[in-house]
XYZ file of C-alpha atoms in Angstrom:
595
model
C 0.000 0.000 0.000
C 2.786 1.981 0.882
C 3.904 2.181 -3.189
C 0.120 3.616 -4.422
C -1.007 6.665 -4.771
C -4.647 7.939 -6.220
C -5.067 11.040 -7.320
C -7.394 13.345 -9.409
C -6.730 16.570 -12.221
C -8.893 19.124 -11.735
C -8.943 22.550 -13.067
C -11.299 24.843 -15.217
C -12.889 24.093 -18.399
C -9.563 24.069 -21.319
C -6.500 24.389 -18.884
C -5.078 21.318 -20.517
C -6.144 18.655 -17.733
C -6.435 16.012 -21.018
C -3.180 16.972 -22.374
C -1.432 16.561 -19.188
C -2.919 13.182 -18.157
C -1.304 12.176 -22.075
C 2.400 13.330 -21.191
C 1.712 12.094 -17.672
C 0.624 8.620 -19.734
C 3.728 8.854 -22.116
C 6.663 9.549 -19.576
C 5.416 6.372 -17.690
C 5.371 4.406 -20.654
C 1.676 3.159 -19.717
C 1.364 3.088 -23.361
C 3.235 2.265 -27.050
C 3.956 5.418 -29.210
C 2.053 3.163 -31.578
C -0.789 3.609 -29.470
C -0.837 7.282 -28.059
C -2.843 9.945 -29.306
C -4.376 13.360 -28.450
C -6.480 13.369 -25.553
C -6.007 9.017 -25.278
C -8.597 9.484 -22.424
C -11.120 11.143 -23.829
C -12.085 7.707 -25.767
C -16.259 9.130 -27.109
C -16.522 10.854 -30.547
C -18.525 13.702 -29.021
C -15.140 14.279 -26.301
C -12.900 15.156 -28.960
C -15.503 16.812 -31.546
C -16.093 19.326 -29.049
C -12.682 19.231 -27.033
C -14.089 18.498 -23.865
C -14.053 15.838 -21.333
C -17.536 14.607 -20.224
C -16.815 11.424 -18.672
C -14.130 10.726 -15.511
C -11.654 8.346 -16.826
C -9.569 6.069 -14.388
C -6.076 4.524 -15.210
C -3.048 3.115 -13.893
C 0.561 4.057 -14.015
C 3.724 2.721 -13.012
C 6.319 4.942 -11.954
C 10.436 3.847 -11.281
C 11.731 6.286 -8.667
C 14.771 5.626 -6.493
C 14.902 2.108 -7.183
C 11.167 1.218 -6.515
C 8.082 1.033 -8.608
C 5.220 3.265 -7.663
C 1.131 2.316 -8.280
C -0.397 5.931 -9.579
C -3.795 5.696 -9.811
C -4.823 8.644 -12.415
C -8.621 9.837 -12.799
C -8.709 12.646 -15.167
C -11.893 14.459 -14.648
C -14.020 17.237 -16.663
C -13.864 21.001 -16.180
C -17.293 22.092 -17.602
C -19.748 23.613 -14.553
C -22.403 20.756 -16.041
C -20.266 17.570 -14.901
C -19.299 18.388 -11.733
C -20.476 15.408 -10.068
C -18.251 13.318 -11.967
C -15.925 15.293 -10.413
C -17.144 14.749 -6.448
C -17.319 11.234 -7.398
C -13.548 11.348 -8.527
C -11.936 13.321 -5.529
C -14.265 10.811 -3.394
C -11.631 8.119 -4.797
C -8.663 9.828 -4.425
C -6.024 10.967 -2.062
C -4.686 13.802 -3.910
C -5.287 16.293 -6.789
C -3.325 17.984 -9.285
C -4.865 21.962 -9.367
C -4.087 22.744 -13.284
C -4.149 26.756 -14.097
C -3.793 27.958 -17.539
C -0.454 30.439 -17.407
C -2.226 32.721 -19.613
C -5.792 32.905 -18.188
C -5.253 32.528 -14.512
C -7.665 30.946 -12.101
C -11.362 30.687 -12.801
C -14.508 30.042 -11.381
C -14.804 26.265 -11.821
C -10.819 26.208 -10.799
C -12.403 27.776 -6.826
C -15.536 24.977 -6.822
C -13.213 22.212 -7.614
C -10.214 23.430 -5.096
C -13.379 23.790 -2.371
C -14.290 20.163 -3.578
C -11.212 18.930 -2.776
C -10.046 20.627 0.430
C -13.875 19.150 1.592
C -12.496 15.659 1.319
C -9.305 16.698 2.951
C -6.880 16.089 -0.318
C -3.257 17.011 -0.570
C -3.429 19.634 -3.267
C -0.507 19.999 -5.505
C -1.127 23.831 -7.699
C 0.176 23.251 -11.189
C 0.794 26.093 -13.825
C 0.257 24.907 -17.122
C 1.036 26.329 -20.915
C 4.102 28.542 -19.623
C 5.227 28.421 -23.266
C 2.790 30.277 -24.776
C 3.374 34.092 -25.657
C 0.573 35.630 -23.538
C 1.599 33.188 -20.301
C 2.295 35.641 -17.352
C 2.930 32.268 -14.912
C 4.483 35.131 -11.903
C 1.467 37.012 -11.906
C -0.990 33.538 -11.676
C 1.474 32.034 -8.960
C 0.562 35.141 -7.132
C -3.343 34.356 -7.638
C -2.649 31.084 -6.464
C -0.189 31.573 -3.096
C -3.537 33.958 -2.731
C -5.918 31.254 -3.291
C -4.559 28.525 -0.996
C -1.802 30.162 1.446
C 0.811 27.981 0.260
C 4.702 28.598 -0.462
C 5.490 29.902 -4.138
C 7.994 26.806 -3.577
C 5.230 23.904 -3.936
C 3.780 25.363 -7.195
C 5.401 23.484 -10.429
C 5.453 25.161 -13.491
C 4.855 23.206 -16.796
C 3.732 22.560 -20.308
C 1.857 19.923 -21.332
C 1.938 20.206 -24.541
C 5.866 20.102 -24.693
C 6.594 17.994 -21.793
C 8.536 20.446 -19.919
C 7.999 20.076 -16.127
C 6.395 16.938 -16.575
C 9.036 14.679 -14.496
C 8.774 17.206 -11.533
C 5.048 16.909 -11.602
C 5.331 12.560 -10.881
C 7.732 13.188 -8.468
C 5.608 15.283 -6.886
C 3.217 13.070 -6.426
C 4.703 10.444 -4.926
C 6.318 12.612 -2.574
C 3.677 15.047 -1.747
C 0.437 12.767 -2.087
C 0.077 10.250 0.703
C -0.166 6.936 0.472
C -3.887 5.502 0.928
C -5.203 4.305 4.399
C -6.620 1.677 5.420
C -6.662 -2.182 6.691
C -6.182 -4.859 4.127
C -7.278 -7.275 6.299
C -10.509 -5.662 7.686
C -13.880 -6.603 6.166
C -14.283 -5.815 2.391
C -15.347 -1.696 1.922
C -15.321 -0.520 -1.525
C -16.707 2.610 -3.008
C -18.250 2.037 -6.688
C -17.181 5.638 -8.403
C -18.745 4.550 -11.847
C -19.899 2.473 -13.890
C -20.304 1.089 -17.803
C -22.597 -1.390 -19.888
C -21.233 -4.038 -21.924
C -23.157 -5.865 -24.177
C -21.642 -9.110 -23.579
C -20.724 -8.920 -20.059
C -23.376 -7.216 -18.424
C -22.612 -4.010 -16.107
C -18.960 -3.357 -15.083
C -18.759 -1.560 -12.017
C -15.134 0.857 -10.844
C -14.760 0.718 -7.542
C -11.676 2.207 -4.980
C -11.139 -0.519 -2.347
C -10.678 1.415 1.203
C -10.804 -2.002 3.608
C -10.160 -5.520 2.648
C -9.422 -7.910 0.138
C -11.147 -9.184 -2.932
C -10.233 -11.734 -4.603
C -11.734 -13.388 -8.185
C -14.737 -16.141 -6.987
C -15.692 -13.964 -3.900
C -19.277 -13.734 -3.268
C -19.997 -10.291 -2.928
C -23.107 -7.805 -2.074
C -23.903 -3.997 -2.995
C -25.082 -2.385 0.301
C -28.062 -0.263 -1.334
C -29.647 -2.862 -3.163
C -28.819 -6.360 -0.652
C -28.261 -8.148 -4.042
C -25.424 -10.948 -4.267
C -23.333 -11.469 -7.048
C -19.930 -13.832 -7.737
C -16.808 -11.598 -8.578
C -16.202 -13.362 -12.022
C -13.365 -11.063 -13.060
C -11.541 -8.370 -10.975
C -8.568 -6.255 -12.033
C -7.458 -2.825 -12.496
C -7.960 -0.200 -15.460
C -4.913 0.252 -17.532
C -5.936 1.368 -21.220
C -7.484 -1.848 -21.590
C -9.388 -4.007 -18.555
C -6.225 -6.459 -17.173
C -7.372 -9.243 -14.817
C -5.966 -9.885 -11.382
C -6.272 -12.487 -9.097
C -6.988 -10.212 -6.093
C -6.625 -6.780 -5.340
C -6.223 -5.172 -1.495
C -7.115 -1.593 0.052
C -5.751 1.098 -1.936
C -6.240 -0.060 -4.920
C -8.781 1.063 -7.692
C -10.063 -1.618 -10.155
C -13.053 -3.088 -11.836
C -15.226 -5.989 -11.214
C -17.713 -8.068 -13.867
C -20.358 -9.985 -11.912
C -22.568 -10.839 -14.962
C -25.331 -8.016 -13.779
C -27.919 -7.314 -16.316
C -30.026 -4.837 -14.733
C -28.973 -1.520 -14.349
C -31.364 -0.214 -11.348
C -29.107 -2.946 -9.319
C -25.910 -0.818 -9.444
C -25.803 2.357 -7.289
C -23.065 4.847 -8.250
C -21.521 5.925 -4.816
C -22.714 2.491 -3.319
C -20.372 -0.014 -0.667
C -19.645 -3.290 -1.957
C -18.706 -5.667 0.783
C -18.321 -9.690 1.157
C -21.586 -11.732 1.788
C -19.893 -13.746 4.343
C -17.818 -10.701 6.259
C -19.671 -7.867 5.561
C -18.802 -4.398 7.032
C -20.606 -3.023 9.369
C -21.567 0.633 7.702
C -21.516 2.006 3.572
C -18.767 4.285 3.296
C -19.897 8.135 3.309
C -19.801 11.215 2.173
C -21.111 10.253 -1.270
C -24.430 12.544 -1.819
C -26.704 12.170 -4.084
C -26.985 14.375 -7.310
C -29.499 17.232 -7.706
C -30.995 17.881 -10.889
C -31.195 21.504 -12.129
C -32.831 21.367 -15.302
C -36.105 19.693 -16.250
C -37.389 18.397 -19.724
C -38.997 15.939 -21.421
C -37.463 13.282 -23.694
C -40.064 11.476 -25.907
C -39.436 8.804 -28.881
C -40.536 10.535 -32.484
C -42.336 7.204 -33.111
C -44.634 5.905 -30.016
C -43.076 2.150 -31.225
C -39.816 3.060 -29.893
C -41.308 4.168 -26.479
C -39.291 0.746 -24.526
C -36.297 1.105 -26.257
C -36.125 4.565 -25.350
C -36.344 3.562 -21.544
C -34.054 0.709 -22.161
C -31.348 3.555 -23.599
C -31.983 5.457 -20.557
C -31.360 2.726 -18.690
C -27.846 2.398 -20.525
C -26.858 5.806 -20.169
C -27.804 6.212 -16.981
C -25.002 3.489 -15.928
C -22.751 5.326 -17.939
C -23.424 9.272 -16.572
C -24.928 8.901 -12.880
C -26.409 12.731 -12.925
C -29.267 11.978 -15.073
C -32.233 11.130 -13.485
C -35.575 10.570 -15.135
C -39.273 8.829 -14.689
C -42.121 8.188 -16.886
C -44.159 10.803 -17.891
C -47.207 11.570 -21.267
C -48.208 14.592 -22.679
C -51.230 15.259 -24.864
C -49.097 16.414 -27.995
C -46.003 14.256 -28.011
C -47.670 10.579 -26.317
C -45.421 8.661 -23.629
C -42.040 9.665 -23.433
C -39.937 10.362 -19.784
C -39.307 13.377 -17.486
C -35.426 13.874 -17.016
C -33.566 16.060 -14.927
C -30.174 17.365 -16.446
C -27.250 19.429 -14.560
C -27.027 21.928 -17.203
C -28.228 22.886 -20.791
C -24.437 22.044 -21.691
C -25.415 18.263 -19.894
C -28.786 18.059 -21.874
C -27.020 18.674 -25.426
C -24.707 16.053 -24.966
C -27.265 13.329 -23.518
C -29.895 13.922 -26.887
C -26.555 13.634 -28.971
C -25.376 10.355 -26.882
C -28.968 9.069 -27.293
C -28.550 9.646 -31.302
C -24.856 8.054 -31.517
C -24.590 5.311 -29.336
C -28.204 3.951 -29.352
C -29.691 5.448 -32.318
C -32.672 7.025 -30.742
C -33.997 9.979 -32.523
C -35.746 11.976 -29.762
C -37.740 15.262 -28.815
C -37.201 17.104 -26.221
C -39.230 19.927 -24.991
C -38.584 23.423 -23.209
C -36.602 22.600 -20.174
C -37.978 24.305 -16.913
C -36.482 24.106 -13.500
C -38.908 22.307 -10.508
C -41.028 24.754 -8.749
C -42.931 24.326 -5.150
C -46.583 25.398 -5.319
C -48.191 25.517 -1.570
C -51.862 25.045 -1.828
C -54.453 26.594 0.526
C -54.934 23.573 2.327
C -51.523 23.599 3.258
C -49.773 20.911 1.161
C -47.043 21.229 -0.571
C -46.408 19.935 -4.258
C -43.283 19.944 -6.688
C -44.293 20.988 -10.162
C -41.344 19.523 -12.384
C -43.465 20.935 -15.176
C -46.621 23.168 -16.627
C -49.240 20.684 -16.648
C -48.426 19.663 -13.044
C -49.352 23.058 -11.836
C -53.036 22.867 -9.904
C -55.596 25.483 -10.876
C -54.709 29.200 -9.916
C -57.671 28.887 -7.081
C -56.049 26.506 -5.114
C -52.614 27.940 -5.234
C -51.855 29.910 -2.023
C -48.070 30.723 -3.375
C -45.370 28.990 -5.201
C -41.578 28.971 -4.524
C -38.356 29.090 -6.756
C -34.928 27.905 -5.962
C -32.174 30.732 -5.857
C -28.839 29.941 -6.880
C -25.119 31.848 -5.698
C -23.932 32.624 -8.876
C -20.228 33.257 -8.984
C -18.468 35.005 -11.902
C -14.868 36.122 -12.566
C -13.890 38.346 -15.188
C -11.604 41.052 -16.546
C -12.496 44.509 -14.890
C -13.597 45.768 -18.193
C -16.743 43.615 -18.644
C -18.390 44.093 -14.946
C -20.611 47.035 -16.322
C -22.257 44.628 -19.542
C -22.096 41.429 -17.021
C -23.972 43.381 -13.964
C -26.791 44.821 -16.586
C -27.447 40.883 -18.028
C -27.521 39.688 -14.163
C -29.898 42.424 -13.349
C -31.927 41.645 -16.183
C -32.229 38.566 -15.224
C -33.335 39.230 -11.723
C -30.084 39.039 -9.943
C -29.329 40.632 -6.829
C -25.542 41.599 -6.525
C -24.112 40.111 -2.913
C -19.988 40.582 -3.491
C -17.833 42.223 -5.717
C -13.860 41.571 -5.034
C -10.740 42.130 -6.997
C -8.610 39.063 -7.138
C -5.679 41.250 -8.891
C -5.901 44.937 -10.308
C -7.621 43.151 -13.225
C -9.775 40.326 -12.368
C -12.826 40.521 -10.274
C -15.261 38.762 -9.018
C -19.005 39.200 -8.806
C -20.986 37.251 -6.094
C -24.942 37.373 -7.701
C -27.926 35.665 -6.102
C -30.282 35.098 -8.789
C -33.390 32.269 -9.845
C -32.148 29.202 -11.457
C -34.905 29.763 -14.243
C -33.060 32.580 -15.547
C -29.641 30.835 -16.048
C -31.087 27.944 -17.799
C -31.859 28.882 -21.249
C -29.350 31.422 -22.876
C -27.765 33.048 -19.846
C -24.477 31.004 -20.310
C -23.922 31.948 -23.813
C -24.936 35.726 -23.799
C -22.255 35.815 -20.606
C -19.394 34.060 -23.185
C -20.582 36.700 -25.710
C -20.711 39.725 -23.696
C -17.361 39.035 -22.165
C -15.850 38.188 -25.034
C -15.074 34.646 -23.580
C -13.307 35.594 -20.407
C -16.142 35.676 -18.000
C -15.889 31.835 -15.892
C -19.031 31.068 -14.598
C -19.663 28.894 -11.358
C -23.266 28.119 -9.029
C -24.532 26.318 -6.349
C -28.345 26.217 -4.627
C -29.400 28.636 -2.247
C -32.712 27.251 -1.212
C -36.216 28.582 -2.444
C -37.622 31.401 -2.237
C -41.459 33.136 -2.945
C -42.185 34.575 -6.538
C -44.577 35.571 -8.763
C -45.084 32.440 -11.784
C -47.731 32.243 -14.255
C -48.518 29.885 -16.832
C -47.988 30.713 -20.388
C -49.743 28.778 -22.990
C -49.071 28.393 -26.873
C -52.642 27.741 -28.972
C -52.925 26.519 -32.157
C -56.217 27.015 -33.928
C -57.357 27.268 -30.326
C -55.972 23.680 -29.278
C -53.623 24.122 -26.401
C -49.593 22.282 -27.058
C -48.492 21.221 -23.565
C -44.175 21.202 -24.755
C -44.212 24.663 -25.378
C -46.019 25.868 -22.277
C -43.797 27.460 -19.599
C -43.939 28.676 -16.403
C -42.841 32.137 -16.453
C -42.100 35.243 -14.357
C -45.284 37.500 -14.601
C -43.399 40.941 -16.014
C -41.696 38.577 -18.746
C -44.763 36.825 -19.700
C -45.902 38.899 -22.470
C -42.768 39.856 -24.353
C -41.465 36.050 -24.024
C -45.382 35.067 -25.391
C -44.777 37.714 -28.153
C -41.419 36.555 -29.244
C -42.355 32.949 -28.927
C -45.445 33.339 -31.458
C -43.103 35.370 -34.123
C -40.906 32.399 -33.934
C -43.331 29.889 -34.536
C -44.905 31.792 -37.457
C -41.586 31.392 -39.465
C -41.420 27.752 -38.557
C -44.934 26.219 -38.986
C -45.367 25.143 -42.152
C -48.639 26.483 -44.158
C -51.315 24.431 -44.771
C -54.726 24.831 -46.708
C -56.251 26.813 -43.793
C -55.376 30.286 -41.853
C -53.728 29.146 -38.300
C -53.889 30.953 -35.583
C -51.340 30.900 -32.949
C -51.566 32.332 -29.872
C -50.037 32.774 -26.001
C -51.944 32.787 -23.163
C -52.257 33.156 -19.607
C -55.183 31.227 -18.632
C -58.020 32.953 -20.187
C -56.372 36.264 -21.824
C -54.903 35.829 -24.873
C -51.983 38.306 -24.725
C -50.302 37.932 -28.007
C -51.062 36.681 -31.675
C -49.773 35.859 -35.018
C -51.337 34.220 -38.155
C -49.891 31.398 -40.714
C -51.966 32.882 -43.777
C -53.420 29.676 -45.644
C -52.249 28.539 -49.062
C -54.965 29.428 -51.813
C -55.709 27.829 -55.192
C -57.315 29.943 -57.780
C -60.353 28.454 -58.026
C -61.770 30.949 -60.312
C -58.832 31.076 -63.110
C -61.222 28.691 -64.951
C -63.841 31.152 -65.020
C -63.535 33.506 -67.810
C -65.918 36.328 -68.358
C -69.658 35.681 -67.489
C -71.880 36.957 -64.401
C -70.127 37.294 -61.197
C -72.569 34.712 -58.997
C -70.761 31.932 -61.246
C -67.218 33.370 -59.757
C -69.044 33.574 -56.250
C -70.498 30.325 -56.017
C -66.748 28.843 -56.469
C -65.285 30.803 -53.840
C -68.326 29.833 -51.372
C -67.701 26.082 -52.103
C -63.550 26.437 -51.265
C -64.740 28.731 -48.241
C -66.793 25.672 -47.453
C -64.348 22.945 -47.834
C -61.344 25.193 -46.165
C -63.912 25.409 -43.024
C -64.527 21.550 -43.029
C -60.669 21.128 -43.312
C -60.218 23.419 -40.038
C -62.201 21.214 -38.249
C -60.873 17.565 -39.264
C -57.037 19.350 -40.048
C -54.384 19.095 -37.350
C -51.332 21.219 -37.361
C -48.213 19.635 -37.383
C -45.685 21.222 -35.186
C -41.993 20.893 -36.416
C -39.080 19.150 -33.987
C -37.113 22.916 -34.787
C -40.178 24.653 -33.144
C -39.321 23.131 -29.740
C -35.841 23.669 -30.029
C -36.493 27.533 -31.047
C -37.543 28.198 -28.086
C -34.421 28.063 -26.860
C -32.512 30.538 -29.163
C -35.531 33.067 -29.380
C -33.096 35.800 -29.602
């Protein structure tokens, strides 16, 4: 145990965490030349389209030092605000972390949440400078924003470049002389945290676990705490590029195991596996549960597909622990399921996962955050979306959750940054300069304003600088109405909202100027509309395509030119009635880029 260390990278979104974990790969010679390549962790499609990590990744290292051979345990983790709970899980596994801060940027918001995440679980933190040999790196004035940060000597922080490999062989001795070894008793009953988990088609559900008491060994019987269920160990081993088998592995170790599981409710990320025969007495802790922040609903395009939708969920689920959903039907769209995403960022990638790796073409509505409505008899009831909401007589109040927004940015974009906050009903708690240069803004604000474009108008405004970073408050009281679309009078439950009352109309406005362009025309006038219960408050029409039913009339009375344009008046009415208007998959989507 002595020779292992586990430890995590974390650091904001693009301060070369992925590029790091490759040299850190390469100068252990983990892997061939032959079989290195950019980013060798990030092994999905969509991870190195979009040149971000999504997914933790685990593997193991072996470093020579001073004659001996050292165990490092690597799990390179993501950066983006949306997967932070692949990053709890991580540091929940590890010992120590490697803080990575871009030389030329300096620290950022997610770079604070992560360092808080760590120092939470007590982890030896080792402050890393990376991309010194870029032209705009100023590494002196970060190292300064860093002895800041954590109060530690300008001694322990390592300068390097991933990209080059300069600083790299500092950085592994580092760790094994900085990071402690793991604790814990090796002959003790079995305690091991799963951390993730994949799905296999042929073996069933793999689960990654970090032993912290005990033995296992390949044959054990072995049971998850959550669920009670036993299982045989039929392979056990540890996660080098590839799965290798071992006969046993002891506390301190990180590894997988392949029990032949099928179902996927019967693995628990953050669940204690222990032996059937010696259990341990207690699940390990601190693992909490993840909390959804944004709502939609994901239904199949064809109502045949509605099972092997839930069976992909069921998949993915394994795969990406934050995404919760349950069974849900809406008038418009038929059965489909109610999922709850970290982030808009988190949604994109799961409809694109859905499309890729299981081929399910989807539609997802307009995502809403949950709401608490307290009813005048005194109950309380979540309303995860529109239709949930009880009638306006019974409603007493409802309740939002408030998040602590945190931004940092250059001095010269706090004017533009403060106006979109304030626009979107924040309420400025902090304001304090890191350096002459950087500040940063401390906003309390309602999660339902930060869901749909606030993200990407705070990129735009800052010109990319601006780092953005949140946690929950709690709830508090606020002033929601419902706002409903109408179509030739018929109400379309995915595009109603819940809204904040002053935005109601110009968000009903926009939203029916959008849908004109997209709704096709048909052989009838359509009328859309948005409502708030009864009062229509804005309208727009699809004007009808028309035939010219009199071009075969030529000359002659004008009752024979009337009578032709009373029987299409007649037929376009029938149509009205029996006619339903299709509503286009980019019409739900719109709603997210109205401006």
């Amino acid at each position: 145990m002595k020779k292992i260390r586990n430890f995590c990278i974390i650091a904001h979104i693009d301060h070369g965490k992925s590029t790091l974990a490759d040299r850190l790969i390469e100068m252990t010679n983990t892997l061939t030349q032959k079989e290195m390549e950019n980013q060798v962790l990030d092994d999905m499609d969509l991870e190195k389209e979009r040149g971000i990590t999504i997914k933790s990744h685990a593997i193991q290292m072996k470093y020579d030092m001073n004659g001996d051979t050292y165990t490092l345990n690597l799990i390179d983790t993501p950066g983006h605000v949306d997967f932070s709970y692949e990053v709890s899980r991580s540091i929940a596994a590890c010992e120590g972390a490697l803080l990575v801060v871009d030389a030329s940027q300096g620290i950022q918001a997610q770079t604070i949440s992560n360092l808080y995440m760590a120092l939470d679980h007590d982890l030896e933190i080792i402050p890393v400078i990376n991309k010194i040999d870029m032209e705009s790196a100023n590494p002196d004035k970060v190292e300064d924003q860093i002895v800041d940060l954590i109060g530690c000597e300008r001694s322990d922080i390592l300068r390097c470049s991933a990209r080059t490999g300069f600083g790299v062989e500092e950085i592994l001795r580092a760790i094994v002389n900085r990071i402690p070894a793991p604790q814990g008793d090796p002959d003790a009953p079995l305690q091991a945290l799963v951390f993730d988990s994949v799905f296999n088609s042929y073996r069933g559900i793999i689960g990654y676990f970090r032993i912290l008491n005990g033995t296992i060994k390949s044959g054990d019987t072995v049971k998850f705490f959550a669920t009670g269920k036993e299982y045989e160990a039929d392979e056990i081993g540890v996660l080098q590029m590839r799965q290798v088998p071992k006969q046993e592995l002891s506390a301190g170790n990180v590894g997988y195991i392949i029990s032949g599981i099928k179902t996927a409710k019967e693995v628990k990320v953050g669940d204690t596996i222990t032996h059937v025969d010696r259990p341990c007495d207690k699940p390990v802790e601190g693992f909490e549960n993840v909390k959804p922040m944004v709502f939609a609903g994901v239904y199949p395009v064809s109502a045949d597909d509605y099972e092997e939708l839930r069976a992909s969920l069921e998949k993915l689920q394994l795969n990406d622990a934050s995404l919760v959903w349950e069974p849900e039907s809406s008038a418009a769209l038929g059965f489909g399921f109610r999922c709850g995403f970290l982030g808009l960022l988190h949604m994109e990638i799961i409809q694109e996962r859905l499309d890729r790796e299981f081929n399910m073409d989807v539609i997802t509505t307009v995502p809403n955050v949950s709401f608490k409505a307290y009813i005048t008899d005194g109950s309380v009831i979540d309303v995860h979306n529109p239709s949930g909401l009880p009638e306006v007589t019974k409603i007493d109040h409802i309740e939002e959750p408030y998040i602590i927004a945190q931004i940092i940015s250059q001095n010269e974009y706090v004017g533009p940054i403060m106006t979109l906050c304030i626009e979107k009903r924040g309420v400025l708690r902090n304001q304090v300069y890191l350096t002459t240069d950087r500040v940063e803004l401390t906003f309390q604000m309602p999660l339902s304003e930060i869901v749909f474009d606030f993200y990407d108008k705070l990129k735009s405004i800052s010109r990319g600088y601006a780092s953005f970073d949140y946690h929950v408050e709690g709830y508090q009281r606020t002033d929601l109405v419902k706002l409903d679309i109408l179509l030739n009078g018929d109400s379309v439950d995915a595009l109603s909202t819940l809204i904040f009352r002053e935005h109601a109309y110009s968000f009903g406005r926009r939203m029916c100027e959008k849908l004109k362009d997209l709704i096709p025309r048909q052989q009838f006038d359509i009328a859309i509309q948005a409502s708030i219960g009864a009062k229509i408050i804005a309208r727009e029409t699809v004007r009808q395509v028309r035939k010219d039913v009199t071009a075969k009339c030529y000359g002659g009375d004008i009752s024979r030119k009337r009578k032709l344009l009373e029987k299409q008046k007649e037929g376009k009415k029938r149509m009205r009635q029996i006619g339903n208007v299709e509503v286009p998959q980019s019409a739900f989507l719109a709603v997210l880029k109205l401006d």
